[in-house]
Coordinates of C-alpha atoms and ligand atoms in Angstrom, one line a residue:
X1406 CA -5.3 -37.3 19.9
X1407 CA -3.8 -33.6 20.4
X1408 CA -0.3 -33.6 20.0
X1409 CA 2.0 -32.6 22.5
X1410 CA 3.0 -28.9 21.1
X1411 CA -0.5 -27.9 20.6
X1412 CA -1.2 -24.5 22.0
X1413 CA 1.6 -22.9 20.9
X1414 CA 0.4 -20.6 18.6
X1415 CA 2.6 -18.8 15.7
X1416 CA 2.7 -15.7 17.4
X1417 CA 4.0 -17.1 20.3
X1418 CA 6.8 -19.2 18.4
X1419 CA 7.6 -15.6 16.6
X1420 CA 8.1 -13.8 19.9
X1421 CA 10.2 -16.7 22.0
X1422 CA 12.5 -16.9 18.8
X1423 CA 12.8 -13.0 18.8
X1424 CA 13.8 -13.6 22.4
X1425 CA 16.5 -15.2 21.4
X1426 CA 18.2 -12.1 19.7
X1427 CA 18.3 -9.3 22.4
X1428 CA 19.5 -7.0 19.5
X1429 CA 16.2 -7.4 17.7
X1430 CA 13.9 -5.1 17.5
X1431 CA 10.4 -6.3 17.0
X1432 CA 10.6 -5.7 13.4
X1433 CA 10.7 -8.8 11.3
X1434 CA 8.4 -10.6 14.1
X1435 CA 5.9 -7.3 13.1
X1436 CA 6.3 -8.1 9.6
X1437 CA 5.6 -11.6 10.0
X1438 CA 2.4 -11.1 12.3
X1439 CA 1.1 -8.8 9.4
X1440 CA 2.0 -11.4 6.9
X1441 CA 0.2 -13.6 8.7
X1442 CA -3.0 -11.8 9.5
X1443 CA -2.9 -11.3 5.3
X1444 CA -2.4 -15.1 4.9
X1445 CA -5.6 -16.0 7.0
X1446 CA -7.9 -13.5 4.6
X1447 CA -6.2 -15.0 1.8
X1448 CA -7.3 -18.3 3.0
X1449 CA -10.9 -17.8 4.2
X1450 CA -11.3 -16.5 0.9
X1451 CA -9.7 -19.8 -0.8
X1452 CA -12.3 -21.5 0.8
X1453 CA -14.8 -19.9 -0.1
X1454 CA -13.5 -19.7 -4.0
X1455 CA -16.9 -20.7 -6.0
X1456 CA -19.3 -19.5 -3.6
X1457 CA -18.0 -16.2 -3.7
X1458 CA -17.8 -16.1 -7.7
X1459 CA -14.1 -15.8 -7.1
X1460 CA -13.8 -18.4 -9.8
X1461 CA -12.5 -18.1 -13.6
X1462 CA -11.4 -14.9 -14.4
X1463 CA -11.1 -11.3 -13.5
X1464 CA -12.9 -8.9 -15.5
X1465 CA -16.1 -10.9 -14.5
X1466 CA -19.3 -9.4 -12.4
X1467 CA -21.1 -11.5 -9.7
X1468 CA -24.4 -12.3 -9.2
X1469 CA -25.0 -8.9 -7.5
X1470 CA -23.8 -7.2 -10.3
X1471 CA -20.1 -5.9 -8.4
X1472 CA -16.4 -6.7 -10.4
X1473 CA -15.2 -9.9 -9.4
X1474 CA -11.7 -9.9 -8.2
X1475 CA -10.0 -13.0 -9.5
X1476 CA -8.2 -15.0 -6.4
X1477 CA -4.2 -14.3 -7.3
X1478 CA -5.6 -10.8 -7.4
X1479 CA -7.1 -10.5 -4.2
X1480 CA -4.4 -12.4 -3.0
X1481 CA -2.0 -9.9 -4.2
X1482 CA -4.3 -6.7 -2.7
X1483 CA -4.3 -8.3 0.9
X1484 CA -0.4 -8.7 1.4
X1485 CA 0.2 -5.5 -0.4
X1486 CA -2.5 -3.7 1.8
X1487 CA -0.8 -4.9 5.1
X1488 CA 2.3 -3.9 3.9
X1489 CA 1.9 -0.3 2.9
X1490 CA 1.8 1.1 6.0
X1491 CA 3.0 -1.3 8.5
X1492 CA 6.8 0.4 8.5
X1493 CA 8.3 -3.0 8.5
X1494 CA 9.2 -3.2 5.1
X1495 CA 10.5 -0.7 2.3
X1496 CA 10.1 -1.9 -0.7
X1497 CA 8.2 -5.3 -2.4
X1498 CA 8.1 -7.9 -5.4
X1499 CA 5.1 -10.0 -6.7
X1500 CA 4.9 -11.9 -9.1
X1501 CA 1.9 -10.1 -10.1
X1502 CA 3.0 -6.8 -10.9
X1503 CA 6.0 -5.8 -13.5
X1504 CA 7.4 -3.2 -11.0
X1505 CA 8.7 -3.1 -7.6
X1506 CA 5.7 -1.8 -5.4
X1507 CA 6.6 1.4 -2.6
X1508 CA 5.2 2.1 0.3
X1509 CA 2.9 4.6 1.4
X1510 CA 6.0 7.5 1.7
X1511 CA 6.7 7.6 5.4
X1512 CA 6.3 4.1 6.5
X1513 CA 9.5 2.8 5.0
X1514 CA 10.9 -0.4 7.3
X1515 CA 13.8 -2.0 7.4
X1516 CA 13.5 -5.6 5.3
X1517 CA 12.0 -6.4 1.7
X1518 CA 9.1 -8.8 0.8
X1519 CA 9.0 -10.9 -2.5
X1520 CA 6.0 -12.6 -2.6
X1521 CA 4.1 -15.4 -5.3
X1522 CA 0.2 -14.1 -4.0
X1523 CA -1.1 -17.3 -4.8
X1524 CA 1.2 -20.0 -6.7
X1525 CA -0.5 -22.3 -9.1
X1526 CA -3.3 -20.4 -9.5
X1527 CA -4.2 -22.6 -12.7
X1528 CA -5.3 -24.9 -10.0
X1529 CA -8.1 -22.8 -8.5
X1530 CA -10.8 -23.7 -10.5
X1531 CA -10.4 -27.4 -10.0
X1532 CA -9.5 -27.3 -6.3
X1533 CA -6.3 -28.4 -6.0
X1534 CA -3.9 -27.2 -3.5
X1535 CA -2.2 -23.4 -3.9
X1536 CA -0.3 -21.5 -1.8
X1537 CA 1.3 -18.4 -1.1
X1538 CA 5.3 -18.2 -0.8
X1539 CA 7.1 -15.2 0.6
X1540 CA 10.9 -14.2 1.2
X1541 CA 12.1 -11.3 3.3
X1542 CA 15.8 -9.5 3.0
X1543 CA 17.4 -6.8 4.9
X1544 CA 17.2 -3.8 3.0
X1545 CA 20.3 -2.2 2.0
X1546 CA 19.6 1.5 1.4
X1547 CA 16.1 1.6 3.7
X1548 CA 14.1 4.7 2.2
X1549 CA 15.9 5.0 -0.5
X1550 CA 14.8 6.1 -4.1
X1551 CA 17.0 2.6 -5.7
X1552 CA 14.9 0.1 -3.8
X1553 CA 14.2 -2.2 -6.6
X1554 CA 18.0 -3.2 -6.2
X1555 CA 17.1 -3.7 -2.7
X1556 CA 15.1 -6.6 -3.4
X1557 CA 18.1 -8.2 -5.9
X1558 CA 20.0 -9.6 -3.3
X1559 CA 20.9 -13.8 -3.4
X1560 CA 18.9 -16.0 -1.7
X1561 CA 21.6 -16.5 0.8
X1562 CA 21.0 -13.3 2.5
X1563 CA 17.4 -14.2 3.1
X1564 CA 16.4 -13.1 7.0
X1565 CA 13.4 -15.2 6.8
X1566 CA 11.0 -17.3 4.2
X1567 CA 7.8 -19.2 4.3
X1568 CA 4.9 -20.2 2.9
X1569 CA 1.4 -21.0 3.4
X1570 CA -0.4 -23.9 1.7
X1571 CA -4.2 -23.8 0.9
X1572 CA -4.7 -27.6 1.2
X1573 CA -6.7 -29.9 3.0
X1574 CA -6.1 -27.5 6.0
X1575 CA -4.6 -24.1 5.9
X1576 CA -0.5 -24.5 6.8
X1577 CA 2.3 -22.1 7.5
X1578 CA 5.8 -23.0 7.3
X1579 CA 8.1 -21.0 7.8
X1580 CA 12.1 -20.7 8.3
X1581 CA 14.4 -18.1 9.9
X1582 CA 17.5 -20.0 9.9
X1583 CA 16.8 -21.6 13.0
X1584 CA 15.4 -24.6 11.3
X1585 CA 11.8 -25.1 9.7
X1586 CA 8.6 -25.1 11.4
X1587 CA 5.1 -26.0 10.5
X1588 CA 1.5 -24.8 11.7
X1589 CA -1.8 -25.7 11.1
X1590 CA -4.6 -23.1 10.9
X1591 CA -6.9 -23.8 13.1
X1592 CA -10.0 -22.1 11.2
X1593 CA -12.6 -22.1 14.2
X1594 CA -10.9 -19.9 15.6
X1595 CA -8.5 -18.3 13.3
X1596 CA -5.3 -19.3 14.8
X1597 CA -1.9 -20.9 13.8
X1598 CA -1.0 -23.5 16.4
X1599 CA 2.6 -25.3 15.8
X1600 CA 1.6 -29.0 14.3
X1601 CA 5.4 -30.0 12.8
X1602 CA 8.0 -28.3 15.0
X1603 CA 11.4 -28.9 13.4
X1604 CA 10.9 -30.1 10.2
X1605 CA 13.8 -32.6 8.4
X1606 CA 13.6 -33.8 5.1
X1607 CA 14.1 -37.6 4.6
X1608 CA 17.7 -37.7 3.5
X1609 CA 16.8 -40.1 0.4
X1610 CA 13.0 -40.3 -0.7
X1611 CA 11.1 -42.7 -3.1
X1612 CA 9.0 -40.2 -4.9
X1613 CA 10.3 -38.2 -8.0
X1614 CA 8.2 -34.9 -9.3
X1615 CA 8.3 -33.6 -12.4
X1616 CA 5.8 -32.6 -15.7
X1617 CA 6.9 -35.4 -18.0
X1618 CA 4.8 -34.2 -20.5
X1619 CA 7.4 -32.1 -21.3
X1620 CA 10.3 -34.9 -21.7
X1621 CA 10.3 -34.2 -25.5
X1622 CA 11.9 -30.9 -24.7
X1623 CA 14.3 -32.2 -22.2
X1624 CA 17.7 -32.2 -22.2
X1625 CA 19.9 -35.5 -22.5
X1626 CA 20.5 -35.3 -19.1
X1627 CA 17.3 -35.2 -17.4
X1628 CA 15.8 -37.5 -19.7
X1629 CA 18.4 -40.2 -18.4
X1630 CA 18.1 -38.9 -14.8
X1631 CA 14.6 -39.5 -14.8
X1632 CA 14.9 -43.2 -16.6
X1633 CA 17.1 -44.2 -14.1
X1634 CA 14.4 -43.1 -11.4
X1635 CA 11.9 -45.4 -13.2
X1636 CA 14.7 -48.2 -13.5
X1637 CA 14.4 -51.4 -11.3
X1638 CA 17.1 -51.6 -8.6
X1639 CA 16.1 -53.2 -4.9
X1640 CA 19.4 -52.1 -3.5
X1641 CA 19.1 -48.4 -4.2
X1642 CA 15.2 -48.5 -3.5
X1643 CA 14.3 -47.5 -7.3
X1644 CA 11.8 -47.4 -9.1
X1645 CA 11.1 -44.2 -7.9
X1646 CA 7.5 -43.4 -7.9
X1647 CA 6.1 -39.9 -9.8
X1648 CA 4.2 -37.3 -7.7
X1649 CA 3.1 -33.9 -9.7
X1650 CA 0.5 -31.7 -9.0
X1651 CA 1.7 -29.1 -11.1
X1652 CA 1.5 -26.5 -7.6
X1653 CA 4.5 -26.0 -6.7
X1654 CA 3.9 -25.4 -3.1
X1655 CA 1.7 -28.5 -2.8
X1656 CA 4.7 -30.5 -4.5
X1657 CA 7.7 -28.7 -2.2
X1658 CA 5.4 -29.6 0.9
X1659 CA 4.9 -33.3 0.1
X1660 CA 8.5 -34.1 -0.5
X1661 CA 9.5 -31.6 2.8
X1662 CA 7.4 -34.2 4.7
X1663 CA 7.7 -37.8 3.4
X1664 CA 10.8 -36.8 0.9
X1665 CA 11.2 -36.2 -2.6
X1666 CA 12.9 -34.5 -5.7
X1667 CA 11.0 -31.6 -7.7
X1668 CA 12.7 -31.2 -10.9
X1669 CA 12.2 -28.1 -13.3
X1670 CA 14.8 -28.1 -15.3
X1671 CA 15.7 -25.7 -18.4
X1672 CA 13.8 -27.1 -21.6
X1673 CA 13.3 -26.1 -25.5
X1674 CA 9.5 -25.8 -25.1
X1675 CA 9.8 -21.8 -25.4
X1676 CA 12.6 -19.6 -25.4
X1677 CA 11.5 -18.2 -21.8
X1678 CA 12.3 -21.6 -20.8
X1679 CA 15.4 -21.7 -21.8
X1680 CA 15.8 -20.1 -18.3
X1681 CA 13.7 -22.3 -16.5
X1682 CA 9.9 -21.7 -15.5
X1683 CA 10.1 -20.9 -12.0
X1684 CA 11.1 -18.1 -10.3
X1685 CA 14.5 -16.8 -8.6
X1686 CA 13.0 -14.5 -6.0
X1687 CA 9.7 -15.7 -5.1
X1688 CA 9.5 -19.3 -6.0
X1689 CA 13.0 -21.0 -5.5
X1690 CA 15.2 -18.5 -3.4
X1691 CA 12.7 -19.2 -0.5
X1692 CA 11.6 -23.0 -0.6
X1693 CA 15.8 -23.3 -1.3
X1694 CA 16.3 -21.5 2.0
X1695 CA 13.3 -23.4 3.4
X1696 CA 14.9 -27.0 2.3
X1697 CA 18.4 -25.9 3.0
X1698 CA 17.5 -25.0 6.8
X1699 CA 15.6 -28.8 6.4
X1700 CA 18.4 -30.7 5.6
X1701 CA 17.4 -30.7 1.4
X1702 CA 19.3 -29.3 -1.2
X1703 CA 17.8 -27.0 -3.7
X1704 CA 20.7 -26.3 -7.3
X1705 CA 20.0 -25.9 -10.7
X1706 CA 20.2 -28.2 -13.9
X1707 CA 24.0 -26.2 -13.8
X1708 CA 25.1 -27.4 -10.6
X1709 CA 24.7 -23.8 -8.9
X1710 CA 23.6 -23.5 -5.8
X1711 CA 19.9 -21.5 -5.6
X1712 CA 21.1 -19.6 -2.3
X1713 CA 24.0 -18.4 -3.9
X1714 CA 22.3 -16.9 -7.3
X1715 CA 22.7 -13.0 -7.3
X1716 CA 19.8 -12.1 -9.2
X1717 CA 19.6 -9.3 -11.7
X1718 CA 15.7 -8.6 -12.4
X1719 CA 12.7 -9.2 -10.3
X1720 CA 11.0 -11.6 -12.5
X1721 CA 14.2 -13.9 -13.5
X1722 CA 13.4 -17.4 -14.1
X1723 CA 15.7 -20.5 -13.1
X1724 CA 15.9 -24.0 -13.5
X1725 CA 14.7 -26.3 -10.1
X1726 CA 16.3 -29.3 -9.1
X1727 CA 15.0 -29.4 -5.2
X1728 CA 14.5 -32.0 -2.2
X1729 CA 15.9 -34.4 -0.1
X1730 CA 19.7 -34.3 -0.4
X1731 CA 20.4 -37.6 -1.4
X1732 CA 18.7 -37.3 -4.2
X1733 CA 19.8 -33.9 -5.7
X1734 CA 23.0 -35.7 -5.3
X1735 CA 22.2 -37.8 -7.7
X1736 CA 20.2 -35.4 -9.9
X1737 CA 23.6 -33.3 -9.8
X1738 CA 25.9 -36.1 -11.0
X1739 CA 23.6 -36.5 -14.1
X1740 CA 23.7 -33.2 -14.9
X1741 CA 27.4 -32.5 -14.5
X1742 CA 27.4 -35.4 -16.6
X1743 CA 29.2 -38.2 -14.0
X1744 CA 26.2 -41.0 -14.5
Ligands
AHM2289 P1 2.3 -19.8 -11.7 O1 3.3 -19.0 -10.9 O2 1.9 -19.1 -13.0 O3 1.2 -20.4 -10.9 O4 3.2 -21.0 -12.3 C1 4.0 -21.7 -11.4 C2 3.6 -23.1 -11.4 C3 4.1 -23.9 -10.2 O5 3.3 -23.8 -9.1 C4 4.3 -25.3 -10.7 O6 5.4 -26.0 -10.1 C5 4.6 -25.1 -12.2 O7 4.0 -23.8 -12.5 C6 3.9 -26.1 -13.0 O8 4.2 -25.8 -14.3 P2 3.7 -26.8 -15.5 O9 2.2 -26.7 -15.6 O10 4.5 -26.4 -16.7 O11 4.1 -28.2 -15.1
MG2290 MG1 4.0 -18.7 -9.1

């Protein structure tokens, strides 16, 4: 049965909220039309991942003897080719380049872009849900030559964030502090159409996500976190059950809809880990912003919040402790060690 909001398509949703602010100027809703044009190439090309020889790794030639472009590469080419000259945005992160990326000179905008091309992109080649996350500031100095700092700014100041999941169907969700919405690609004929207008995350959940193969590098206070997930207890609706795909996207979108807490705490495995795996500007900032506006709660294993973290390099890592509230409540009493 079609549901009731069908036919509103994102563009539409983009321009009534724009509506809303008679000082805006177009701009971020420009941005976010380009974004999304990128995100549709990004996903026809998902889908096609194997028949196009888009599988295994770059550095590979196809069947008709051309380079193969590996899929967080293309990924990163199509957002950064509808960004150079669409004079929405000034300056960009990805997580696949070292470097902030300019601009064609000229076409400076007014806002940022971090980006993650394509998150848990170890998952391609066996078909598992990826996705694409994005998060878009005001910039601070438009134009000018100290734009990487630009893009350092916490994740409070955040105009806007989203991301698009490459699942069972192609989804957009997408916040801009007016509360979360979700659409669903219609592929037939290439349109977003709102399918979960208003998104709220359960306030307590029953599913716990997290890679417990690495629980011998835990700290004591996630390993006792986690047992008392497992533990029986009718009254407080425990055990928990796990849920990990190891994507973070897919994970963040399963506990945004039926509830749930993604931990990635600090660990001993590596000393980059120390830090956390995930990262600040294009990982947590924006599904923190995206849970927050939700009704979730997104902190670290230290009890900061993730929105409030000023960042100091493009590519810093922090621990993740994100979902429905209740729960991070909890999470954050074991770690401040009150349980
Ligand atoms: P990536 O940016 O290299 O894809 O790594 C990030 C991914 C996340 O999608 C996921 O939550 C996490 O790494 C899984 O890590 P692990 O395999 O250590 O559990
Ligand atoms: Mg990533």
């Amino acid at each position: 049965m079609i549901k009731e909001p069908y036919g509103i398509t994102v563009s539409r949703d983009i321009q009534d909220r724009q509506r809303l602010h008679p000082e805006a100027t177009g701009d971020l809703s420009g941005l976010l039309s380009e974004l999304i044009v990128a995100a549709k190439t990004i996903s026809a090309e998902v889908n096609m991942a194997g028949l196009g020889d888009f599988l295994g790794m770059a550095g590979k030639t196809n069947i008709q003897g051309e380079k193969v472009q590996k899929l967080d590469d293309f990924a990163n080419s199509a957002i950064k080719r509808r960004m150079a000259r669409c004079g929405y945005v000034s300056v960009m992160a990805s997580e696949e380049e070292a470097d902030a990326i300019p601009v064609v000179e000229g076409y400076e905008g007014k806002y940022t872009l971090a980006f993650d091309p394509l998150d848990g992109s170890s998952n391609i080649d066996v078909n598992v849900s990826i996705g694409t996350i994005f998060s878009i500031h005001r910039a601070l100095n438009s134009g000018s030559v100290d734009s990487e700092n630009d893009l350092l700014q916490a994740g409070r100041k955040q105009v806007a964030a989203g991301y698009i999941i490459y699942g069972s169907s192609t989804m957009l969700v997408y916040t801009t502090g007016e509360g979360v919405h979700g659409f669903t690609l219609d592929p037939t004929v290439g349109e977003f159409y709102l399918s979960h207008p208003d998104l709220k995350m359960p306030e307590r959940s029953k599913y716990f996500s997290t890679n417990e193969g690495n629980s011998i590098y835990w700290k004591e206070e996630m390993a006792r976190c986690i047992e008392y997930l497992k533990k029986f207890d009718k009254a407080t609706g425990r055990p928990y059950s796990a849920r990990y795909i190891g994507s973070l996207v897919a994970d963040f979108h399963r506990n945004l809809i039926v509830g749930g807490i993604f931990l990635y705490p600090t660990d001993t495995k590596s000393p980059a880990k120390a830090a956390g795996k995930l990262r600040l500007l294009y990982e947590a900032a924006p599904l923190a912003f995206i849970a927050e506006q939700a009704g979730g709660r997104a902190i670290t294993d230290d009890g900061r919040a993730i929105m409030d973290i000023a960042p100091d390099s493009l590519h810093q890592r922090v621990p993740l402790i994100i979902g429905s509230k209740g729960d991070v409540d909890i999470a954050e009493e074991f770690f401040a060690g009150k349980r």
